[in-house]
Every structure is written in C-alpha cells, then in structure tokens.
Short mmCIF file of C-alpha atoms and ligand atoms in Angstrom, two decimals:
data_model
loop_
_atom_site.label_atom_id
_atom_site.label_comp_id
_atom_site.label_asym_id
_atom_site.label_seq_id
_atom_site.Cartn_x
_atom_site.Cartn_y
_atom_site.Cartn_z
CA MET A 87 -10.21 13.15 -0.68
CA ASN A 88 -8.71 13.76 -4.14
CA HIS A 89 -8.70 16.50 -6.76
CA PHE A 90 -10.23 14.54 -9.61
CA GLN A 91 -13.73 15.93 -9.77
CA LEU A 92 -16.63 16.22 -12.24
CA LYS A 93 -17.62 19.73 -13.17
CA ASN A 94 -20.66 20.00 -15.45
CA ASN A 95 -20.32 16.33 -16.49
CA GLU A 96 -16.66 16.74 -17.37
CA LEU A 97 -13.68 15.33 -15.45
CA PHE A 98 -11.10 17.79 -14.11
CA CYS A 99 -7.77 17.32 -12.34
CA GLU A 100 -7.43 20.29 -10.01
CA GLU A 101 -8.22 23.24 -12.33
CA ILE A 102 -7.53 21.63 -15.68
CA SER A 103 -9.95 19.63 -17.86
CA ILE A 104 -8.72 16.14 -18.54
CA LYS A 105 -9.85 16.60 -22.13
CA ASN A 106 -7.44 19.47 -22.59
CA LEU A 107 -4.56 17.43 -21.04
CA ALA A 108 -5.23 14.52 -23.39
CA GLU A 109 -5.29 16.86 -26.39
CA LYS A 110 -2.06 18.42 -25.27
CA TRP A 111 -0.11 15.28 -24.30
CA GLY A 112 -1.87 12.51 -26.12
CA THR A 113 -3.21 9.15 -24.84
CA PRO A 114 -2.76 6.77 -23.07
CA LEU A 115 -1.73 9.30 -20.42
CA TYR A 116 -1.04 9.08 -16.66
CA ILE A 117 -2.10 12.20 -14.81
CA TYR A 118 -1.27 12.96 -11.16
CA SER A 119 -2.56 15.69 -8.93
CA HIS A 120 0.12 17.46 -6.95
CA SER A 121 -2.36 18.75 -4.35
CA THR A 122 -3.69 15.29 -3.81
CA LEU A 123 -0.18 13.88 -3.38
CA CYS A 124 0.66 16.54 -0.80
CA HIS A 125 -2.70 16.23 0.89
CA HIS A 126 -2.32 12.48 1.27
CA PHE A 127 1.29 12.70 2.49
CA ARG A 128 0.43 15.40 5.07
CA THR A 129 -2.65 13.52 6.26
CA PHE A 130 -0.57 10.41 6.87
CA ASP A 131 2.36 12.33 8.41
CA SER A 132 0.21 14.41 10.74
CA ALA A 133 -1.61 11.26 11.92
CA PHE A 134 1.62 10.38 13.79
CA GLN A 135 2.27 13.85 15.03
CA GLY A 136 3.73 13.93 18.56
CA TYR A 137 5.49 10.59 18.19
CA PRO A 138 8.98 10.40 16.68
CA HIS A 139 8.50 9.01 13.18
CA LEU A 140 9.83 8.95 9.70
CA ILE A 141 7.65 8.48 6.56
CA CYS A 142 9.57 6.48 4.00
CA PHE A 143 7.43 6.51 0.90
CA SER A 144 7.44 3.12 -0.77
CA VAL A 145 9.22 3.94 -4.00
CA LYS A 146 7.99 0.90 -5.87
CA ALA A 147 4.41 2.20 -5.75
CA ASN A 148 5.36 5.21 -7.96
CA SER A 149 9.01 5.93 -8.72
CA ASN A 150 8.74 8.96 -10.97
CA LEU A 151 11.39 11.51 -9.96
CA ALA A 152 8.85 14.36 -9.78
CA ILE A 153 6.63 12.33 -7.43
CA LEU A 154 9.57 11.31 -5.24
CA ARG A 155 10.73 14.96 -5.21
CA THR A 156 7.27 16.04 -4.02
CA PHE A 157 7.48 13.80 -0.96
CA ILE A 158 11.12 14.68 -0.23
CA LYS A 159 10.03 18.29 -0.10
CA GLU A 160 7.45 17.29 2.41
CA GLY A 161 10.22 15.74 4.67
CA GLY A 162 9.70 12.18 3.52
CA GLY A 163 12.25 9.43 3.00
CA GLY A 164 12.20 6.37 0.81
CA ASP A 165 11.55 2.67 1.25
CA VAL A 166 13.47 0.98 -1.59
CA VAL A 167 13.74 -2.55 -2.80
CA SER A 168 16.58 -2.27 -5.40
CA GLY A 169 19.71 -0.39 -6.36
CA GLY A 170 17.76 1.28 -9.05
CA GLU A 171 15.40 2.73 -6.43
CA VAL A 172 18.35 3.99 -4.37
CA PHE A 173 19.58 5.68 -7.53
CA ARG A 174 16.19 7.26 -8.23
CA CYS A 175 15.96 8.56 -4.58
CA LEU A 176 19.42 10.15 -4.90
CA LYS A 177 18.53 11.71 -8.17
CA ALA A 178 15.43 13.17 -6.54
CA GLY A 179 17.59 14.76 -3.87
CA ILE A 180 16.87 12.53 -0.89
CA ASP A 181 18.77 12.61 2.39
CA PRO A 182 20.41 9.13 2.33
CA LYS A 183 19.77 8.84 6.00
CA LYS A 184 16.09 8.60 5.13
CA ILE A 185 16.43 5.50 2.98
CA VAL A 186 15.42 2.05 4.21
CA TYR A 187 16.24 -0.89 2.00
CA SER A 188 13.98 -4.01 2.00
CA GLY A 189 13.79 -7.03 -0.32
CA VAL A 190 14.80 -10.69 -0.28
CA GLY A 191 17.25 -10.58 -3.11
CA LYS A 192 19.76 -7.76 -2.62
CA THR A 193 22.80 -8.39 -4.80
CA LYS A 194 26.40 -7.66 -3.90
CA PRO A 195 26.66 -4.53 -6.14
CA GLU A 196 23.32 -3.26 -4.71
CA ILE A 197 24.59 -3.72 -1.16
CA ASP A 198 27.86 -1.96 -1.96
CA PHE A 199 25.95 0.93 -3.54
CA ALA A 200 23.70 1.30 -0.51
CA LEU A 201 26.64 1.12 1.88
CA LYS A 202 28.50 3.80 -0.01
CA THR A 203 25.33 5.87 -0.16
CA GLY A 204 25.06 5.76 3.70
CA ILE A 205 21.48 4.67 4.07
CA LEU A 206 19.50 4.59 7.32
CA MET A 207 19.19 0.81 7.40
CA PHE A 208 19.06 -2.51 5.56
CA ASN A 209 16.00 -4.55 6.38
CA ILE A 210 17.59 -8.00 6.27
CA GLU A 211 15.56 -11.00 5.17
CA SER A 212 17.97 -13.96 5.64
CA THR A 213 21.10 -15.12 7.38
CA GLN A 214 23.03 -15.36 4.14
CA GLU A 215 22.15 -11.83 3.37
CA LEU A 216 23.32 -10.73 6.84
CA ASN A 217 26.70 -12.44 6.31
CA LEU A 218 27.13 -10.91 2.86
CA ILE A 219 26.28 -7.44 4.12
CA ASN A 220 28.78 -7.91 6.96
CA GLN A 221 31.45 -9.03 4.53
CA GLN A 222 30.83 -6.10 2.16
CA ALA A 223 30.82 -3.62 4.99
CA LYS A 224 34.18 -4.98 6.12
CA SER A 225 35.65 -4.62 2.69
CA LEU A 226 34.44 -1.00 2.59
CA ASN A 227 35.74 -0.48 6.08
CA THR A 228 32.36 0.54 7.47
CA LYS A 229 29.53 -0.77 9.64
CA ALA A 230 26.20 -1.65 8.09
CA PRO A 231 23.10 -0.43 9.99
CA VAL A 232 20.59 -3.25 9.97
CA SER A 233 17.21 -4.39 11.15
CA PHE A 234 15.70 -7.77 10.60
CA ARG A 235 12.49 -8.02 8.65
CA ILE A 236 10.31 -10.29 10.79
CA ASN A 237 7.65 -12.52 9.25
CA PRO A 238 5.03 -12.47 12.05
CA ASP A 239 2.79 -15.12 10.38
CA ILE A 240 -0.24 -12.88 10.15
CA ASP A 241 -2.99 -13.15 7.57
CA PRO A 242 -3.57 -9.66 6.21
CA LYS A 243 -6.75 -10.82 4.39
CA THR A 244 -5.71 -9.42 1.06
CA HIS A 245 -4.99 -10.79 -2.41
CA PRO A 246 -2.57 -13.77 -2.12
CA TYR A 247 -0.06 -12.09 -4.46
CA ILE A 248 0.27 -9.06 -2.17
CA SER A 249 0.21 -10.82 1.20
CA THR A 250 3.75 -11.00 2.58
CA GLY A 251 3.55 -11.75 6.28
CA LEU A 252 2.53 -15.42 6.23
CA LYS A 253 4.91 -18.29 7.01
CA LYS A 254 4.44 -19.60 3.49
CA ASN A 255 5.54 -16.24 1.93
CA LYS A 256 9.13 -15.73 0.92
CA PHE A 257 9.52 -12.56 2.98
CA GLY A 258 11.29 -11.90 6.26
CA ILE A 259 12.64 -14.26 8.84
CA ASP A 260 10.48 -16.57 10.99
CA ILE A 261 9.67 -14.75 14.17
CA SER A 262 10.59 -17.85 16.19
CA GLN A 263 14.12 -17.63 14.83
CA ALA A 264 14.55 -13.95 15.26
CA LEU A 265 16.25 -13.89 18.64
CA ASN A 266 19.04 -16.19 17.46
CA LYS A 267 19.56 -14.17 14.28
CA TYR A 268 19.85 -10.95 16.35
CA LYS A 269 22.44 -12.70 18.56
CA LEU A 270 24.35 -13.73 15.45
CA ALA A 271 24.24 -10.14 14.14
CA GLN A 272 25.48 -8.92 17.47
CA SER A 273 28.60 -11.04 17.05
CA LEU A 274 29.46 -9.63 13.59
CA LYS A 275 32.05 -6.85 13.63
CA ASN A 276 30.72 -4.84 10.68
CA ILE A 277 27.11 -4.94 11.59
CA GLU A 278 25.28 -2.39 13.74
CA ILE A 279 21.84 -3.45 14.84
CA VAL A 280 19.50 -0.40 14.69
CA GLY A 281 16.05 -1.77 14.30
CA ILE A 282 13.35 -4.22 13.57
CA SER A 283 10.94 -4.23 10.62
CA CYS A 284 7.85 -5.92 9.35
CA HIS A 285 5.55 -5.48 6.37
CA ILE A 286 2.65 -7.93 6.18
CA GLY A 287 1.07 -7.06 2.78
CA SER A 288 -0.67 -4.53 0.69
CA GLN A 289 -4.23 -3.17 0.23
CA ILE A 290 -5.12 -4.08 3.79
CA THR A 291 -8.51 -2.73 4.81
CA GLU A 292 -8.62 -3.37 8.56
CA THR A 293 -6.44 -2.32 11.46
CA ALA A 294 -6.53 -5.66 13.23
CA PRO A 295 -3.75 -7.40 11.19
CA PHE A 296 -1.39 -4.45 11.79
CA VAL A 297 -2.04 -4.45 15.51
CA GLU A 298 -1.69 -8.24 15.77
CA SER A 299 1.71 -8.20 14.03
CA LEU A 300 2.81 -5.23 16.04
CA ARG A 301 1.98 -7.05 19.30
CA LYS A 302 4.20 -9.96 18.17
CA VAL A 303 7.04 -7.63 17.26
CA LYS A 304 6.68 -5.79 20.59
CA GLY A 305 7.06 -9.04 22.41
CA LEU A 306 10.24 -9.64 20.49
CA ILE A 307 11.65 -6.16 21.20
CA LYS A 308 11.15 -6.89 24.95
CA ARG A 309 13.00 -10.19 24.66
CA LEU A 310 15.80 -8.45 22.71
CA LYS A 311 16.15 -5.82 25.45
CA GLU A 312 16.78 -8.64 27.91
CA GLU A 313 19.69 -9.73 25.67
CA ALA A 314 20.97 -6.16 25.59
CA VAL A 315 19.97 -5.63 21.95
CA ILE A 316 18.61 -2.15 21.70
CA ILE A 317 16.09 -1.30 18.99
CA ARG A 318 16.03 2.29 17.90
CA PHE A 319 13.82 2.01 14.82
CA LEU A 320 10.56 0.18 14.59
CA ASP A 321 9.64 -0.14 10.93
CA ILE A 322 6.06 -1.32 10.55
CA GLY A 323 6.05 -1.31 6.75
CA GLY A 324 3.20 -0.08 4.55
CA GLY A 325 0.09 -1.80 3.32
CA LEU A 326 -2.77 0.49 4.31
CA GLY A 327 -5.45 0.07 1.64
CA ILE A 328 -7.53 2.51 -0.36
CA THR A 329 -11.01 2.61 -1.83
CA TYR A 330 -11.00 1.32 -5.40
CA ASP A 331 -14.64 0.18 -5.32
CA LYS A 332 -16.56 -0.34 -2.09
CA GLU A 333 -13.68 -1.08 0.31
CA THR A 334 -13.79 0.93 3.56
CA PRO A 335 -10.24 0.98 4.77
CA PRO A 336 -9.40 2.78 8.05
CA HIS A 337 -8.55 6.52 7.68
CA PRO A 338 -4.77 7.14 8.28
CA SER A 339 -5.66 8.71 11.64
CA GLU A 340 -7.52 5.66 12.77
CA TYR A 341 -4.64 3.43 11.62
CA ALA A 342 -2.15 5.71 13.42
CA GLN A 343 -4.13 5.66 16.66
CA ALA A 344 -4.38 1.86 16.59
CA ILE A 345 -0.54 1.71 16.22
CA LEU A 346 0.34 4.46 18.63
CA ARG A 347 -1.88 2.91 21.29
CA GLU A 348 0.40 -0.13 21.19
CA ILE A 349 3.73 1.65 21.29
CA ARG A 350 3.05 4.75 23.40
CA ASP A 351 5.45 3.62 26.09
CA GLU A 352 8.28 2.43 23.83
CA ASP A 353 11.30 4.65 23.42
CA ILE A 354 11.57 4.17 19.70
CA THR A 355 11.40 5.95 16.38
CA LEU A 356 8.65 4.69 14.16
CA VAL A 357 9.35 4.14 10.46
CA LEU A 358 6.46 3.88 8.10
CA GLU A 359 6.54 2.77 4.50
CA PRO A 360 3.18 3.80 2.90
CA GLY A 361 2.88 3.51 -0.84
CA ARG A 362 -0.59 2.94 -2.20
CA VAL A 363 -2.39 5.04 0.39
CA ILE A 364 -0.36 8.11 -0.64
CA VAL A 365 -0.35 7.80 -4.43
CA GLY A 366 -3.16 5.37 -5.38
CA ASN A 367 -5.95 7.85 -5.62
CA ALA A 368 -3.69 10.72 -6.77
CA GLY A 369 -3.38 9.41 -10.30
CA ILE A 370 -5.49 8.27 -13.23
CA LEU A 371 -4.90 6.67 -16.60
CA VAL A 372 -6.66 8.29 -19.52
CA ALA A 373 -7.38 6.15 -22.60
CA LYS A 374 -9.09 6.89 -25.88
CA VAL A 375 -11.89 4.77 -27.33
CA LEU A 376 -10.72 3.29 -30.59
CA TYR A 377 -13.67 1.02 -31.45
CA THR A 378 -16.67 -0.71 -30.09
CA LYS A 379 -17.92 -4.11 -31.15
CA SER A 380 -20.34 -6.76 -30.06
CA SER A 381 -20.20 -10.48 -30.05
CA SER A 382 -23.28 -12.60 -29.52
CA GLU A 383 -22.24 -12.68 -25.84
CA LYS A 384 -21.25 -9.18 -24.99
CA ASN A 385 -19.94 -5.76 -26.00
CA PHE A 386 -16.34 -4.57 -26.05
CA ILE A 387 -15.01 -1.10 -25.85
CA ILE A 388 -11.54 -1.18 -27.34
CA VAL A 389 -9.29 1.56 -25.99
CA ASP A 390 -5.69 2.61 -26.70
CA ALA A 391 -4.37 1.62 -23.25
CA GLY A 392 -3.73 -2.01 -22.45
CA MET A 393 -2.32 -4.38 -19.84
CA ASN A 394 1.16 -3.27 -20.74
CA ASP A 395 0.22 0.25 -19.47
CA LEU A 396 -1.81 -0.87 -16.44
CA ILE A 397 -1.50 -4.51 -15.37
CA ARG A 398 -3.39 -4.58 -12.07
CA PRO A 399 -6.74 -5.61 -13.55
CA SER A 400 -5.09 -8.52 -15.47
CA LEU A 401 -2.63 -9.51 -12.80
CA TYR A 402 -4.75 -9.30 -9.64
CA ASP A 403 -8.21 -9.25 -11.15
CA ALA A 404 -8.28 -5.75 -9.48
CA TYR A 405 -11.22 -3.52 -9.84
CA GLN A 406 -10.53 0.07 -10.95
CA GLU A 407 -13.36 2.41 -11.58
CA VAL A 408 -13.73 3.58 -15.22
CA ILE A 409 -15.59 6.84 -15.93
CA PRO A 410 -16.10 8.88 -19.11
CA VAL A 411 -14.05 12.04 -19.19
CA LYS A 412 -17.10 13.76 -20.69
CA ILE A 413 -20.60 12.35 -20.65
CA SER A 414 -21.78 12.52 -24.23
CA SER A 415 -24.74 10.15 -24.25
CA ALA A 416 -27.69 9.44 -22.01
CA LYS A 417 -27.84 5.88 -23.47
CA LYS A 418 -26.14 3.14 -21.39
CA TYR A 419 -23.89 0.53 -22.75
CA ARG A 420 -22.68 -2.59 -20.90
CA ALA A 421 -19.24 -3.73 -22.00
CA ASP A 422 -15.74 -4.97 -21.22
CA ILE A 423 -13.10 -2.30 -21.64
CA VAL A 424 -10.16 -3.92 -23.34
CA GLY A 425 -6.87 -2.94 -24.75
CA PRO A 426 -5.02 -3.61 -28.06
CA ILE A 427 -2.74 -6.32 -26.73
CA CYS A 428 -2.93 -9.82 -28.20
CA GLU A 429 -3.98 -11.59 -24.97
CA SER A 430 -7.48 -12.36 -23.72
CA GLY A 431 -6.31 -11.28 -20.28
CA ASP A 432 -5.82 -7.75 -21.67
CA PHE A 433 -8.67 -5.82 -20.03
CA LEU A 434 -8.95 -2.74 -17.91
CA ALA A 435 -12.45 -3.47 -16.69
CA ARG A 436 -15.18 -6.01 -17.23
CA ASP A 437 -18.98 -5.88 -17.43
CA ARG A 438 -19.26 -2.10 -16.80
CA LEU A 439 -22.28 0.04 -17.43
CA LEU A 440 -21.16 3.22 -19.13
CA PRO A 441 -22.72 5.98 -21.19
CA GLU A 442 -22.56 4.62 -24.81
CA PRO A 443 -19.17 5.86 -26.10
CA GLN A 444 -18.28 7.28 -29.52
CA ASN A 445 -15.00 6.56 -31.12
CA GLY A 446 -12.53 9.15 -29.90
CA ASP A 447 -14.16 9.57 -26.54
CA LEU A 448 -11.94 9.52 -23.51
CA LEU A 449 -12.23 7.18 -20.56
CA SER A 450 -10.51 7.59 -17.20
CA VAL A 451 -9.28 4.64 -15.22
CA MET A 452 -9.35 5.89 -11.67
CA SER A 453 -7.02 5.03 -8.77
CA ALA A 454 -4.10 4.38 -11.11
CA GLY A 455 -1.42 6.31 -9.18
CA ALA A 456 0.04 3.28 -7.40
CA TYR A 457 1.38 0.21 -9.09
CA GLY A 458 0.35 1.76 -12.43
CA PHE A 459 3.05 3.17 -14.63
CA VAL A 460 5.78 1.44 -12.50
CA MET A 461 4.48 -1.95 -13.63
CA SER A 462 4.10 -1.00 -17.24
CA SER A 463 6.03 -2.79 -19.91
CA ASN A 464 6.82 -2.67 -23.64
CA TYR A 465 4.91 -5.85 -24.37
CA ASN A 466 3.71 -5.94 -28.00
CA SER A 467 6.38 -3.28 -28.59
CA ARG A 468 4.12 -0.59 -27.28
CA PRO A 469 5.90 2.65 -26.20
CA ARG A 470 5.08 3.40 -22.60
CA PRO A 471 2.66 6.30 -21.89
CA ALA A 472 3.57 9.80 -20.85
CA GLU A 473 3.17 11.03 -17.29
CA VAL A 474 1.90 14.48 -16.38
CA LEU A 475 1.75 16.28 -13.03
CA VAL A 476 -0.99 18.85 -12.50
CA ALA A 477 -0.54 21.65 -9.98
CA GLY A 478 -3.47 24.07 -9.96
CA LYS A 479 -3.94 25.57 -13.41
CA ARG A 480 -0.62 24.17 -14.73
CA SER A 481 0.48 20.80 -16.09
CA TYR A 482 4.03 19.53 -16.30
CA LEU A 483 5.28 16.70 -18.38
CA ILE A 484 7.19 14.47 -15.84
CA ARG A 485 7.93 11.70 -18.31
CA GLN A 486 7.99 11.83 -22.03
CA ARG A 487 5.99 9.31 -24.06
CA GLU A 488 8.44 6.68 -25.24
CA SER A 489 9.43 6.80 -28.85
CA TYR A 490 9.96 3.86 -31.24
CA LYS A 491 13.64 4.65 -31.13
CA LYS A 492 13.69 4.23 -27.31
CA LEU A 493 11.93 0.88 -27.77
CA ILE A 494 15.09 -0.65 -29.34
CA ARG A 495 17.63 1.18 -27.21
CA GLY A 496 20.44 -1.19 -26.23
CA GLU A 497 19.54 -3.85 -28.78
CA LYS A 498 22.17 -5.00 -31.27
CA ILE A 499 22.24 -7.28 -34.26
CA PRO A 500 25.49 -9.33 -34.11
CA GLY A 501 27.82 -8.93 -37.07
CA PHE A 502 27.39 -12.52 -38.28
CA LEU A 503 23.70 -11.85 -38.93
CA MET A 504 24.37 -8.74 -41.02
CA PRO A 505 24.48 -8.95 -44.81
CA GLU A 506 28.01 -9.47 -46.28
C1 PLP B 876 5.38 -2.82 -1.21
C2 PLP B 876 5.97 -2.46 0.07
C3 PLP B 876 5.48 -1.39 0.79
C4 PLP B 876 4.33 -0.51 0.36
O1 PLP B 876 3.13 -1.17 0.38
P1 PLP B 876 1.78 -0.39 0.09
O2 PLP B 876 0.69 -1.41 0.17
O3 PLP B 876 1.87 0.21 -1.29
O4 PLP B 876 1.67 0.65 1.18
C5 PLP B 876 6.13 -1.09 2.01
N1 PLP B 876 7.16 -1.83 2.48
C6 PLP B 876 7.64 -2.91 1.72
C7 PLP B 876 8.76 -3.69 2.32
C8 PLP B 876 7.03 -3.27 0.53
O5 PLP B 876 7.54 -4.33 -0.10
#
C-alpha cells in the first residue's frame, strides 16, 4: 500500500497534486510520502511483534536525514556500511546502540569513529578486519562488540549484482570457517562477541532463501554454544523485495512468520536490516518531457531526468513503472523514455506504451524511493535533484536542488596553471 494515487486522471502524493509540487520545486524531483514511510515501517515492525527485535533501517537505501529521522522516531535503528552513514545517523539523532555496521572494507578511521560512537555491533567480514578492530579497540582502551557476517552460500535468485550470499561473492566469511573465526575472536582481549549476521542479497521475492540461510546459521549457533560462545543478536540482514512490475514478494508478515517459525525457541534478539521494502514504494522521481522524436526504428521521449538521477534502469536493467502525472491525450505512443546524458545506456524505461505526451508534460517514475537519489551523481555536470517530503496537505523541502556553485565545491586550479 502506498499513498501515490490517481484522482481524476491526475497523480497525487497524499493530499497534494504532483503537478503542484513540480511547479513549486522544479524537476527532476524526488517526492516521498511520509505516511507511506511510516506505514511500511510499522507494517514490518509489527510483523515481528512478540519477539525481541530491532529494526535497523538500511541507510544506503535512502540516507536523507529527514527519512532517517522518520524511522528513528518510529523506534528504528540504522544498518550502516560507511563512516559517512554513521555520521548521518548521528545527525538524525539516532541512539548509537541501535547502529550495526556491515561492509567488507571498513577503514581504520571509520572503525575508530564507530568505536568512539559506541555502536551496537560491527558485522565483521574477514580475519584481517577482526584483527584491526581488536587493535583499534585496544588503542582506544575499549572492547569492540562484534558479530561475524556469515556467507551461507545460498542463491537468493535475484540480479547477480545484488546477490551477496554466494561463495563467489565478496561478502561475509565462509560458513565452514566460521567456528574457527569465532574461536580466534574469543581469544582477542579487546573483542566482545555479541552476535552473528547474514545478508544474502536484495530484491528477494521468495521466503525460501531466507529460511534456508537461517537454518544454516542456526546450526552454527548451536555449534558455537557447545564452544561456550553465546550469541545474543541474530542479524538476518535485509533483502525483502517489492513490486516494481509483476513481482509477487511475500508480505512482511509472511516473511516474519517464516523466520519466527525457525527461531521461536532461540533465546536471542533478532536484528533486521530492511531497506528497499520500507522506502522503495514510498518515493517517486518526477521528470518533465523536453522533446519527443522518432527514428525509423522507434520513438523517444526525452525527459529532464537521466541516469545520473536514477541509475537502476541503466545499471541493473531494472524495470520501473512510468506513468503520466496527468493524462492529457487518449492517443497512445510507444517509446523509450531517455535522459539528456551522453550515453546510450541513459534510459529510464524502454518500449513503454504511454498516452502521447506534449512537451512540458510530467512523467512519474514509480518505486524510486530506494537506491534512487542515493545512487545519483553529477555525471555530465548535472546538479542533483531536489527531494521533497509530503505529509498530508504539506510538502517540505528535505534537500535543496544542487546549484552550479555546489558542483565545483572543493575543486581548485593550481597556481602554476593560473595566468601570470
Ligand atoms: C544493502 C543491505 C541491506 C538492505 O538491503 P535491501 O534489499 O534494501 O533490504 C541490508 N543489509 C546489508 C548488509 C546490506 O548491504
């Protein structure tokens, strides 16, 4: 369920017409629905009701401070993958004890920052990382709370770029080596083992891969107990998929039931790291039609948003629905919807049948709330779009449109290149 609805052939976000928002804030424009964000968070959270759990929103899916703040107010924590994301969480007012830190390439300064912040746990991905964290914790005279990220060798049946739990992927440690790694961690003075984690991929549309990997992890927890390693937190990652097109992912309650069925008898706190399922369908990207043109092969609708604003279609060949913000013509037009970037891979959608657009019409790219703005860039020196949060009848600018001046911030021409 989301709060982007057509009313009399015109698209609304909650109680505001998208056309009004585009006029007010310009295009391209990211728009998020506050009610949808809260609804999705609560639906997910309540699915685990009755079992000790913590929802750590995956910050990389959408890291805008206002979005993070929304979930923090709902009691959520953050799953981070960089020092920058720790910084964002703190700026949004998070309780540091609700931060879990994953990622294969944590640097020394990032580790120090997280240690000083006092996060809930590091999800460790290699022995070398474990040793460095131990060393840094020692130098800061503290103990680092850690879990190992296990690679369970499970095929999540998703796009290869977003599958993370296969042996050939760079993530986690091989489950067959896990016991030895835990023993090593046990011997380190500045390490405190608190948990176990696993995250097998993204946009997963069945419960089976989650259950399968959970069973493997459960077996490991049992073995660890025999070695007197007590696991307090079981972090099962994120990855639950959403409907972009015709996918039929399990509802969060179905997902929760499948998981709870497996761990009902464990004395453990469950940590969840949902990203896409919370924000994906809570945001859209609105673009303006600049031109249309036809080659002998096909038609093109050229809009003012490109792959620098939303890269999922280009990067993953991902499908995102495109709908007119206002239906102005009964005539249909089959076309590729492309951006202004100088790359043939710069498209938002291909081969779509839409009402024939006029220049200046608005198109909405749906399901753009996750991995949308956060993956945007300044390629072609295009200022990044503005982001707006809608709550009921009100809209709030939560990120200014970038200016040309911001585009060159930090750049310098060395003296020797300057005129005498
Ligand atoms: C990306 C990521 C997530 C979130 O994945 P979604 O598919 O957006 O739910 C959770 N945990 C880790 C470690 C991740 O890298």
